[in-house]
Coordinates of C-alpha atoms in Angstrom, one line a residue:
Chain A
M21 CA -101.4 71.7 225.6
I22 CA -102.7 71.9 222.0
V23 CA -105.0 74.6 220.8
V24 CA -107.1 74.0 217.7
L25 CA -108.9 76.8 216.0
V26 CA -112.3 75.4 215.0
E27 CA -114.3 77.0 212.3
V28 CA -118.1 77.1 212.8
S29 CA -120.6 77.0 209.9
P30 CA -123.5 79.5 209.7
A31 CA -125.7 76.8 211.1
G32 CA -123.5 76.6 214.2
E33 CA -121.7 73.3 213.5
A34 CA -118.0 72.6 213.5
V35 CA -117.0 72.3 209.9
E36 CA -115.7 68.9 208.7
T37 CA -112.1 70.1 208.1
S38 CA -111.9 71.4 211.7
R39 CA -113.1 68.1 213.0
E40 CA -110.4 66.5 210.9
A41 CA -107.9 68.8 212.5
I42 CA -109.0 67.8 216.0
T43 CA -108.8 64.2 215.0
F44 CA -105.2 64.8 213.8
A45 CA -104.5 66.7 217.0
R46 CA -105.5 63.6 219.0
D47 CA -102.8 61.5 217.4
L48 CA -100.3 64.2 218.3
A49 CA -101.7 64.5 221.8
A50 CA -101.4 60.7 222.3
A51 CA -97.8 60.7 221.0
G52 CA -97.1 63.3 223.6
G53 CA -98.4 61.2 226.4
G54 CA -102.0 62.5 226.6
I55 CA -101.6 66.3 226.1
P56 CA -105.0 68.0 226.5
I57 CA -106.7 69.5 223.5
D58 CA -108.5 72.8 223.8
A59 CA -110.6 74.3 221.0
V60 CA -111.1 78.0 220.1
V61 CA -114.3 79.1 218.4
V62 CA -115.5 82.5 217.5
G63 CA -118.8 83.4 218.9
A64 CA -120.8 81.8 221.7
P65 CA -121.2 78.0 220.9
D66 CA -124.5 76.3 221.4
D67 CA -124.8 73.2 223.4
S68 CA -124.8 70.8 220.4
L69 CA -121.5 72.3 219.2
V70 CA -119.9 71.8 222.6
T71 CA -121.2 68.3 222.8
V72 CA -119.7 67.5 219.4
L73 CA -116.4 69.0 220.3
A74 CA -116.3 67.1 223.5
S75 CA -117.1 63.9 221.6
Y76 CA -113.9 64.6 219.6
G77 CA -111.9 64.7 222.8
V78 CA -111.8 68.5 223.4
R79 CA -111.2 69.3 227.1
R80 CA -112.2 73.0 227.0
V81 CA -113.9 75.2 224.4
H82 CA -112.7 78.8 224.5
A83 CA -115.4 81.1 223.0
L84 CA -114.1 84.4 221.6
T85 CA -116.9 86.9 222.0
G86 CA -117.4 90.6 221.7
P87 CA -117.9 93.2 218.9
A88 CA -114.4 92.7 217.6
Y89 CA -115.5 89.3 216.3
D90 CA -118.7 90.3 214.7
A91 CA -117.0 90.4 211.3
F92 CA -114.1 88.4 210.2
S93 CA -110.6 89.9 210.6
G94 CA -107.6 87.6 210.4
A95 CA -105.6 89.8 212.6
A96 CA -108.4 90.0 215.3
W97 CA -108.9 86.3 215.3
A98 CA -105.1 85.8 215.7
T99 CA -105.2 88.1 218.7
G100 CA -108.0 86.0 220.3
V101 CA -106.2 82.7 219.5
E102 CA -102.9 84.1 220.9
H103 CA -104.7 85.2 224.1
V104 CA -106.0 81.6 224.6
R105 CA -102.6 80.1 223.7
A106 CA -100.7 82.4 226.1
S107 CA -103.1 82.1 229.0
A108 CA -103.3 78.3 228.7
G109 CA -99.5 77.9 228.0
A110 CA -100.1 75.9 224.8
V111 CA -97.1 74.8 222.9
V112 CA -98.9 73.8 219.7
V113 CA -101.6 75.8 217.8
M114 CA -103.3 74.1 214.9
A115 CA -106.1 74.9 212.4
S116 CA -107.4 73.3 209.3
G117 CA -105.8 74.3 206.0
T118 CA -108.6 76.5 204.9
P119 CA -108.3 80.1 203.9
R120 CA -109.3 81.2 207.4
G121 CA -107.0 78.7 209.1
N122 CA -104.0 79.5 207.1
E123 CA -104.6 83.3 207.4
V124 CA -105.0 83.3 211.2
L125 CA -102.0 81.1 211.8
A126 CA -99.8 83.1 209.4
H127 CA -100.6 86.2 211.6
L128 CA -99.6 84.3 214.7
G129 CA -96.4 83.2 213.0
A130 CA -95.5 86.7 211.9
R131 CA -96.2 88.1 215.3
A132 CA -94.2 85.5 217.2
G133 CA -91.4 85.3 214.6
V134 CA -91.7 81.6 214.2
P135 CA -92.4 79.3 211.2
M136 CA -95.8 78.2 210.2
A137 CA -96.3 75.0 208.3
A138 CA -99.3 75.0 205.9
N139 CA -101.1 71.9 204.8
V140 CA -99.5 69.3 207.0
V141 CA -100.3 65.7 206.3
S142 CA -98.4 63.9 209.1
F143 CA -96.0 64.5 212.0
G144 CA -92.7 62.7 212.1
G145 CA -91.7 63.0 215.7
L146 CA -92.0 65.3 218.7
S147 CA -88.3 65.7 219.5
P148 CA -87.4 67.5 217.4
F149 CA -91.0 68.4 216.4
T150 CA -91.1 67.4 212.7
V151 CA -94.1 67.7 210.4
T152 CA -94.6 66.7 206.8
R153 CA -96.6 69.0 204.5
Q154 CA -97.8 69.1 200.9
V155 CA -95.9 71.3 198.5
V156 CA -96.2 71.7 194.7
G157 CA -99.9 70.9 195.0
G158 CA -99.2 67.6 196.8
A159 CA -96.8 66.4 194.1
A160 CA -94.0 66.6 196.7
L161 CA -93.8 66.6 200.5
E162 CA -91.7 68.8 202.7
E163 CA -90.4 67.7 206.1
M164 CA -90.2 70.7 208.4
Q165 CA -88.8 71.1 211.8
L166 CA -91.0 73.3 214.1
S167 CA -88.5 73.6 216.9
Q168 CA -89.5 77.0 218.1
R169 CA -92.6 77.6 220.3
P170 CA -95.4 77.8 219.7
A171 CA -95.4 75.3 216.9
L172 CA -97.9 76.5 214.3
F173 CA -99.4 74.4 211.5
T174 CA -102.5 73.8 209.5
V175 CA -103.8 70.4 208.5
A176 CA -104.5 69.7 204.8
G177 CA -108.1 69.0 204.1
H178 CA -109.1 65.3 204.1
T179 CA -105.7 64.1 205.3
V180 CA -107.5 62.2 208.0
E181 CA -111.1 61.2 208.4
A182 CA -113.0 63.1 211.0
R183 CA -113.9 60.7 213.8
P184 CA -115.0 61.1 217.4
A185 CA -112.7 60.0 220.2
D186 CA -112.9 56.8 222.1
A187 CA -112.9 58.8 225.3
P188 CA -114.8 62.1 225.1
G189 CA -113.4 65.3 226.6
A190 CA -115.0 67.4 229.3
G191 CA -116.2 70.1 226.9
E192 CA -116.0 72.8 229.5
V193 CA -116.9 76.2 228.0
V194 CA -114.8 79.3 228.8
V195 CA -116.0 82.7 227.5
E196 CA -113.1 84.9 226.5
T197 CA -113.2 88.6 225.6
P198 CA -109.6 89.6 225.0
D199 CA -108.9 93.1 224.0
V200 CA -108.4 93.6 220.3
P201 CA -106.4 96.6 219.2
D202 CA -108.0 98.9 216.6
A203 CA -105.2 98.1 214.2
D204 CA -106.4 94.5 214.0
L205 CA -109.8 95.7 212.8
V206 CA -108.7 97.8 209.9
A207 CA -108.8 94.9 207.5
R208 CA -112.1 93.2 208.3
V209 CA -115.1 92.1 206.2
V210 CA -117.4 95.0 205.7
S211 CA -120.1 93.1 203.8
T212 CA -121.0 89.6 202.9
D213 CA -123.1 89.3 199.8
E214 CA -125.4 86.5 200.6
P215 CA -127.4 86.6 197.3
E216 CA -124.2 85.6 195.6
P217 CA -122.9 82.8 197.9
D218 CA -119.7 80.8 197.4
L219 CA -120.7 79.1 194.1
S220 CA -118.0 76.5 194.6
G221 CA -119.7 75.4 197.9
T222 CA -121.9 72.8 196.2
L223 CA -118.9 71.5 194.2
K224 CA -116.8 71.0 197.4
S225 CA -119.6 69.2 199.2
A226 CA -121.0 67.2 196.3
R227 CA -121.2 63.4 196.7
V228 CA -120.6 62.9 193.0
V229 CA -118.6 65.2 190.7
V230 CA -118.5 65.0 186.9
G231 CA -115.2 66.5 185.7
A232 CA -114.4 67.8 182.3
G233 CA -111.1 69.0 180.7
R234 CA -109.8 70.0 177.3
G235 CA -111.4 66.9 175.9
A236 CA -114.8 68.6 176.1
G237 CA -113.7 70.4 172.9
S238 CA -115.6 73.7 173.3
A239 CA -118.0 75.6 175.5
E240 CA -120.8 73.9 173.6
G241 CA -119.3 70.5 174.3
F242 CA -120.7 70.2 177.8
D243 CA -124.4 69.3 177.0
D244 CA -123.9 65.5 177.5
L245 CA -121.7 66.1 180.6
L246 CA -124.4 68.4 182.1
E247 CA -127.0 65.8 181.5
L248 CA -124.9 63.2 183.3
V249 CA -124.5 65.8 186.2
D250 CA -128.3 66.0 186.3
L251 CA -128.9 62.2 186.1
L252 CA -126.5 61.7 189.0
D253 CA -127.6 64.7 191.0
A254 CA -123.9 65.7 190.8
S255 CA -121.8 68.8 190.4
L256 CA -119.7 69.8 187.4
G257 CA -115.9 70.3 188.1
V258 CA -113.5 71.4 185.4
S259 CA -109.8 71.6 184.8
R260 CA -107.8 74.9 184.7
V261 CA -107.6 74.8 180.9
V262 CA -111.4 74.9 180.6
T263 CA -111.6 78.0 182.7
S264 CA -108.6 79.6 181.0
L265 CA -110.3 79.0 177.6
G266 CA -113.5 80.7 179.0
W267 CA -115.6 77.6 178.5
R268 CA -116.8 77.5 182.1
P269 CA -116.6 79.8 185.1
H270 CA -113.7 79.7 187.6
H271 CA -115.8 78.7 190.5
E272 CA -116.2 75.3 188.8
Q273 CA -112.4 74.7 188.7
V274 CA -111.0 71.8 190.5
G275 CA -107.3 71.8 191.4
Q276 CA -104.5 73.5 193.2
T277 CA -105.9 77.0 192.4
G278 CA -109.5 75.9 192.3
S279 CA -111.6 73.8 194.7
R280 CA -110.4 70.8 196.4
I281 CA -113.0 68.1 196.3
S282 CA -113.5 64.8 198.2
P283 CA -116.6 63.2 196.7
D284 CA -117.6 59.5 196.9
L285 CA -117.1 59.4 193.2
Y286 CA -115.3 61.6 190.8
I287 CA -115.7 61.1 187.0
P288 CA -113.0 63.0 185.2
C289 CA -113.8 63.1 181.5
G290 CA -111.1 64.1 179.0
I291 CA -108.8 65.2 181.8
S292 CA -105.2 64.0 181.5
G293 CA -104.5 64.4 185.2
A294 CA -101.9 67.2 185.5
I295 CA -100.5 67.6 189.0
Q296 CA -102.4 70.8 189.5
H297 CA -105.7 69.1 188.9
W298 CA -104.7 65.9 190.8
A299 CA -104.1 68.2 193.8
G300 CA -107.8 69.0 193.9
C301 CA -109.3 65.6 193.5
S302 CA -106.8 63.0 194.9
T303 CA -108.9 62.4 198.0
A304 CA -112.0 61.3 196.1
K305 CA -113.0 57.9 197.4
A306 CA -113.4 56.5 193.9
I307 CA -112.4 57.8 190.5
L308 CA -113.9 56.8 187.2
A309 CA -111.7 58.2 184.4
I310 CA -113.0 58.5 180.9
N311 CA -110.1 59.2 178.5
T312 CA -108.9 58.2 175.1
D313 CA -105.3 57.7 176.4
P314 CA -104.9 54.6 178.5
D315 CA -101.6 55.9 179.8
A316 CA -102.9 59.3 180.9
P317 CA -102.0 59.9 184.6
M318 CA -105.7 60.3 185.5
V319 CA -106.4 56.8 184.1
T320 CA -103.5 55.1 185.8
K321 CA -104.3 56.7 189.1
A322 CA -108.0 56.0 188.9
T323 CA -109.9 53.2 190.5
H324 CA -112.0 52.6 187.4
A325 CA -111.6 53.7 183.8
V326 CA -113.3 53.7 180.4
I327 CA -111.0 54.1 177.4
G328 CA -112.7 56.2 174.8
D329 CA -113.9 59.6 173.6
L330 CA -116.1 61.3 176.2
H331 CA -118.4 62.4 173.4
E332 CA -119.2 58.8 172.7
V333 CA -119.0 57.3 176.2
V334 CA -121.0 59.9 178.1
P335 CA -124.1 59.9 175.8
A336 CA -124.1 56.1 176.0
I337 CA -124.0 56.2 179.8
N338 CA -126.8 58.8 179.9
A339 CA -128.9 56.6 177.6
E340 CA -128.2 53.5 179.7
I341 CA -129.3 55.3 182.9
R342 CA -132.5 56.5 181.2
R343 CA -133.1 53.0 179.8
R344 CA -132.8 51.4 183.3
R345 CA -135.1 54.0 184.8
G346 CA -137.7 53.1 182.1
Chain B
M30 CA -100.3 105.4 192.3
N31 CA -97.5 102.9 191.7
P32 CA -98.5 99.5 193.0
L33 CA -95.8 96.9 193.6
V34 CA -96.6 93.3 192.5
C35 CA -94.5 90.4 193.6
V36 CA -94.0 87.3 191.4
K37 CA -92.2 84.0 191.9
R38 CA -90.5 81.9 189.3
V39 CA -91.8 78.3 189.9
V40 CA -91.3 75.0 188.3
D41 CA -94.0 74.2 185.7
S42 CA -95.6 71.3 187.5
S43 CA -97.9 70.2 184.8
S44 CA -95.7 67.2 184.3
E45 CA -93.7 64.9 186.6
V46 CA -92.0 66.6 189.5
V47 CA -88.3 65.8 190.0
L48 CA -86.3 66.8 193.1
T49 CA -82.8 68.0 193.2
E50 CA -80.2 65.5 194.4
D51 CA -79.9 67.1 197.8
G52 CA -83.6 67.0 198.4
Q53 CA -83.7 70.8 199.0
G54 CA -85.7 71.8 195.9
V55 CA -87.6 70.9 192.8
D56 CA -85.4 70.3 189.8
G57 CA -86.9 72.4 186.9
R58 CA -84.3 71.7 184.3
F59 CA -86.6 69.4 182.3
A60 CA -90.0 70.8 183.3
G61 CA -89.5 74.5 182.6
F62 CA -90.6 77.4 184.7
T63 CA -93.5 79.7 184.9
T64 CA -95.1 82.4 187.2
S65 CA -97.4 81.3 189.9
A66 CA -101.0 81.3 188.7
H67 CA -102.3 83.6 191.5
E68 CA -99.5 86.1 190.7
E69 CA -100.4 86.3 187.1
C70 CA -103.7 87.6 188.3
A71 CA -102.0 89.9 190.7
V72 CA -99.9 91.4 187.9
E73 CA -103.1 92.0 185.8
L74 CA -104.7 93.7 188.8
A75 CA -101.6 95.9 189.4
V76 CA -101.5 96.9 185.8
R77 CA -105.2 97.8 185.7
I78 CA -105.0 99.8 189.0
A79 CA -102.0 101.7 187.8
A80 CA -103.7 102.6 184.5
D81 CA -106.9 103.6 186.4
Q82 CA -105.1 105.7 188.9
G83 CA -102.4 107.2 186.7
G84 CA -99.0 105.7 187.4
G85 CA -97.0 102.5 186.7
A86 CA -96.9 99.1 188.2
T87 CA -93.5 97.8 189.4
V88 CA -92.9 94.1 189.5
V89 CA -90.4 92.5 191.9
T90 CA -89.0 89.0 192.2
L91 CA -86.5 87.2 194.4
G92 CA -84.5 84.6 192.5
D93 CA -81.4 83.7 190.5
A94 CA -80.4 85.3 187.3
D95 CA -83.0 83.2 185.3
A96 CA -85.9 84.8 187.2
V97 CA -85.5 87.9 185.0
E98 CA -87.7 85.9 182.6
Q99 CA -90.6 86.3 185.0
L100 CA -89.9 90.1 185.3
R101 CA -89.8 90.4 181.5
S102 CA -93.1 88.6 181.3
A103 CA -94.8 91.0 183.7
L104 CA -93.2 94.0 181.8
A105 CA -94.6 92.6 178.6
V106 CA -98.2 92.8 179.9
G107 CA -98.0 96.3 181.3
C108 CA -95.7 96.7 184.3
T109 CA -93.4 99.6 183.8
A110 CA -90.5 99.0 186.2
A111 CA -88.9 95.9 187.6
T112 CA -86.7 95.0 190.6
H113 CA -84.7 91.8 190.9
V114 CA -83.3 90.7 194.2
L115 CA -80.6 88.3 193.1
V116 CA -80.7 85.4 195.6
D117 CA -81.1 81.6 195.6
A118 CA -84.8 81.5 196.2
Q119 CA -84.6 78.0 197.7
S120 CA -82.5 79.3 200.6
L121 CA -85.3 81.6 201.7
G122 CA -88.2 81.0 204.0
P123 CA -91.4 83.1 204.1
A124 CA -90.0 85.4 206.7
D125 CA -86.9 86.0 204.6
V126 CA -89.0 86.8 201.5
A127 CA -91.1 89.2 203.5
R128 CA -88.1 91.0 204.9
E129 CA -86.5 91.4 201.5
L130 CA -89.8 92.7 200.0
A131 CA -90.2 95.2 202.9
A132 CA -86.7 96.5 202.2
V133 CA -87.6 97.1 198.6
V134 CA -90.7 99.0 199.6
R135 CA -88.8 101.1 202.1
D136 CA -85.9 101.8 199.7
H137 CA -88.3 102.8 196.9
E138 CA -90.1 105.1 199.2
A139 CA -86.8 106.7 200.2
A140 CA -85.9 107.1 196.5
G141 CA -89.2 109.0 195.9
T142 CA -91.2 106.2 194.2
P143 CA -93.4 104.9 197.0
H144 CA -95.7 102.0 196.7
Q145 CA -98.9 102.4 198.6
L146 CA -100.2 99.1 197.5
V147 CA -98.4 95.8 197.4
L148 CA -100.0 92.8 195.6
L149 CA -98.9 89.2 196.0
G150 CA -100.3 85.8 195.2
N151 CA -102.1 84.2 198.1
D152 CA -99.6 81.4 198.0
A153 CA -96.9 80.3 195.6
A154 CA -97.5 77.2 193.4
D155 CA -94.4 75.5 194.7
S156 CA -94.0 76.3 198.4
G157 CA -97.6 76.9 199.2
D158 CA -96.7 78.7 202.3
H159 CA -99.8 81.0 202.6
Q160 CA -98.0 83.6 204.6
V161 CA -95.6 85.9 202.7
G162 CA -98.1 88.6 202.3
I163 CA -99.1 88.6 205.9
R164 CA -95.5 88.6 207.1
L165 CA -94.8 91.5 204.7
A166 CA -97.7 93.5 206.2
H167 CA -96.3 92.9 209.7
E168 CA -92.9 94.0 208.6
L169 CA -94.3 97.2 207.2
G170 CA -97.0 97.8 209.8
W171 CA -99.7 97.9 207.1
P172 CA -103.1 96.2 207.0
V173 CA -103.4 93.1 204.9
V174 CA -106.3 91.6 203.0
N175 CA -105.9 87.9 202.1
G176 CA -107.2 85.7 199.4
V177 CA -109.3 88.1 197.3
S178 CA -109.9 87.9 193.6
T179 CA -111.0 91.5 192.8
V180 CA -109.1 94.7 193.8
S181 CA -109.8 98.3 193.1
V182 CA -108.6 101.6 194.4
S183 CA -110.5 104.8 194.9
D184 CA -109.9 107.9 197.1
G185 CA -107.1 106.3 199.1
T186 CA -109.1 103.2 199.8
V187 CA -108.6 99.6 198.5
T188 CA -111.8 97.7 198.0
A189 CA -111.2 93.9 197.6
S190 CA -113.5 91.0 197.5
G191 CA -113.5 87.3 197.2
S192 CA -115.3 84.1 198.1
G193 CA -115.6 83.4 201.8
P194 CA -117.2 80.6 203.8
D195 CA -120.5 82.5 204.2
G196 CA -120.7 84.2 200.8
H197 CA -118.9 86.8 198.7
E198 CA -116.9 89.0 201.1
T199 CA -115.8 92.6 200.7
Y200 CA -113.0 94.4 202.5
R201 CA -112.3 98.2 202.4
V202 CA -108.9 99.2 203.7
P203 CA -107.1 102.5 203.7
L204 CA -103.8 102.8 201.8
P205 CA -101.0 101.8 202.3
A206 CA -102.0 98.1 202.3
V207 CA -101.0 94.6 201.3
V208 CA -103.4 92.4 199.3
T209 CA -102.9 88.8 198.4
V210 CA -104.7 87.6 195.3
L211 CA -106.4 84.3 194.3
E212 CA -106.8 83.3 190.7
G213 CA -110.2 83.7 189.2
G214 CA -111.3 87.4 189.5
V215 CA -109.5 88.6 186.4
E216 CA -108.2 87.1 183.2
P217 CA -104.5 87.8 182.8
R218 CA -103.8 89.4 179.4
Y219 CA -101.5 87.8 176.9
P220 CA -98.4 89.8 175.9
T221 CA -98.4 91.4 172.5
V222 CA -95.4 91.4 170.2
P223 CA -94.8 95.1 170.8
G224 CA -95.3 94.5 174.5
R225 CA -92.5 91.9 174.4
M226 CA -90.2 94.1 172.4
K227 CA -90.8 97.0 174.8
A228 CA -90.2 94.7 177.8
K229 CA -86.7 93.8 176.6
K230 CA -85.6 97.4 176.8
V231 CA -86.8 98.2 180.3
P232 CA -83.9 98.6 182.7
I233 CA -84.1 96.2 185.7
E234 CA -83.0 97.3 189.1
E235 CA -80.8 94.6 190.5
R236 CA -80.4 94.3 194.3
Q237 CA -78.6 92.1 196.7
P238 CA -80.4 90.7 199.7
V239 CA -80.3 92.9 202.8
A240 CA -80.0 90.0 205.4
E241 CA -78.7 86.5 205.8
P242 CA -81.7 84.2 205.3
V243 CA -83.1 82.3 208.2
G244 CA -84.2 79.6 205.8
P245 CA -87.5 77.7 205.2
A246 CA -87.3 75.4 208.3
R247 CA -87.0 72.6 205.7
V248 CA -85.4 69.3 206.5
R249 CA -85.8 67.9 203.0
L250 CA -88.3 67.4 200.2
V251 CA -89.5 63.9 199.4
L252 CA -91.8 62.5 196.8
P253 CA -94.9 60.7 198.0
P254 CA -94.7 57.0 197.5
P255 CA -96.1 55.9 194.2
S256 CA -99.4 54.2 194.7
P257 CA -99.6 51.0 192.8
S258 CA -102.0 51.3 189.9
S259 CA -105.1 49.2 190.6
V260 CA -107.4 50.7 187.9
E261 CA -110.2 48.5 186.8
V262 CA -110.9 49.1 183.1
L263 CA -114.6 48.8 182.5
G264 CA -114.3 48.7 178.8
E265 CA -113.8 50.8 175.7
G266 CA -116.1 53.4 174.1
A267 CA -119.8 53.4 174.2
A268 CA -119.9 49.6 174.8
A269 CA -118.7 50.3 178.4
A270 CA -121.9 52.1 179.4
P271 CA -123.7 49.1 181.0
A272 CA -120.6 48.3 183.1
V273 CA -120.4 52.0 184.1
V274 CA -124.0 52.1 185.2
D275 CA -123.5 48.8 187.1
L276 CA -120.7 50.6 189.0
F277 CA -123.0 53.6 189.7
E278 CA -125.5 51.2 191.2
R279 CA -122.8 49.4 193.2
L280 CA -121.6 52.7 194.7
G281 CA -125.2 53.8 195.3
V282 CA -124.7 57.1 193.4
L283 CA -127.6 56.9 190.9
A284 CA -130.1 59.7 191.7
R285 CA -133.7 58.5 191.9

């Protein structure tokens, strides 16, 4: 059996990366001859969440409930997931490659003394159980053998497209209240500052992202870019050098140590396309690169490009949009 | 208060990545090396905490002889002591690294220089394992806070915060503890010339690994297949604007 840790949004919905992980799990389950997939969620799921998980092929939804789960603790979540894994006899535990997913599975790996593979993009075979994962920000891939049980891995975001199953699962709900030792609750969230939400959230979910790199020239060089952001109802994403220079805040950074984005259109302006940046934007559905260098990696990897200085090109685009709108 | 901060020498991947012939590692001979970005911030936090609490920050790395460069860099920005576990870092998996770091913590405590706080990067820029800090905490039996960008210490308690899925999250954990750091909460300082000079003179504790490595469960590294370039050049300079806006309309991304 495969257990998938599913993260639930404040609105009670299974987040996209978790649905992607279940989609990935289905391919694994099929390769194993139809292994059942169970989900673990924290908190009591409402009917619509269960219906969605069933539509993704989930046989059973294990709901971890009780005061130990009121605030996030990676160790406590790991105890809950391990309880489900052990009682169900699962041989594989998966999560999405989010901070929560990686943290919880790392606790499981440390406790069981087995490897954990982060950011897996494919599996190579079941015997031996081999997965391939992203390293060096996706510039290289590592094949790993997860021969010990349980096999633990997280799925890199946007590796697969989340899609419901051809045959839905039963979606039976099992409420679980496993004991959580006090030691697991020492490191738990004591407050969540809602007036200052995750500022990168809009960037990660934006349909269009306008990117800017060193080519912006200065902190004052963003006026035209911000106008384009406004005209496209987009978000601004910047390269690491821009935040290092203090031109823009870190929560706008796209890349290996910033946000990973997957918009319908990414418009990197004056960004050469270093590996660290590419790691954060490579899953964009379309990329329009604006750069003076036609051989820049961002240009050669893009779907569309304009060769030129962003300070000439972007104002002209803004003017053209305004002109067509009358 | 003498925090321990762990750094890793990694290939500077701002340019093309080349693998070693045996496919077991990244060849950095032409690209150069650096310290993982998250760990640069962890060093800055360790130095600040040590200054605030009265004490010195110790930096530790596991790697071959060349990794001393990363230790000297940390010493140049304010760490006061350094420990070097001389080992082929590519032969280590996350569990091996955690075990070696735990041995350093235990030995320093036995020698009278305990570390009540250990700071690490949330994940290394090369291996991206996301688990050394957690495995270290399990080795030591300490609590661990993961993926935070600000860390402070007061009255025997670590307060750490970072961005979470529901907002800005705060943890408060009693010492001793392990904390893994994400880039973004602090600006790492640049070394001064006097700082560099001073760093050259700091004696570095050299150690051998305490155990045979289990290894990273790696079969091999491979490069992703190059995707054939299919870029459509829409034009040059400002003259390309109409074609760009045509593209926006085609993709349906123009806001109304």
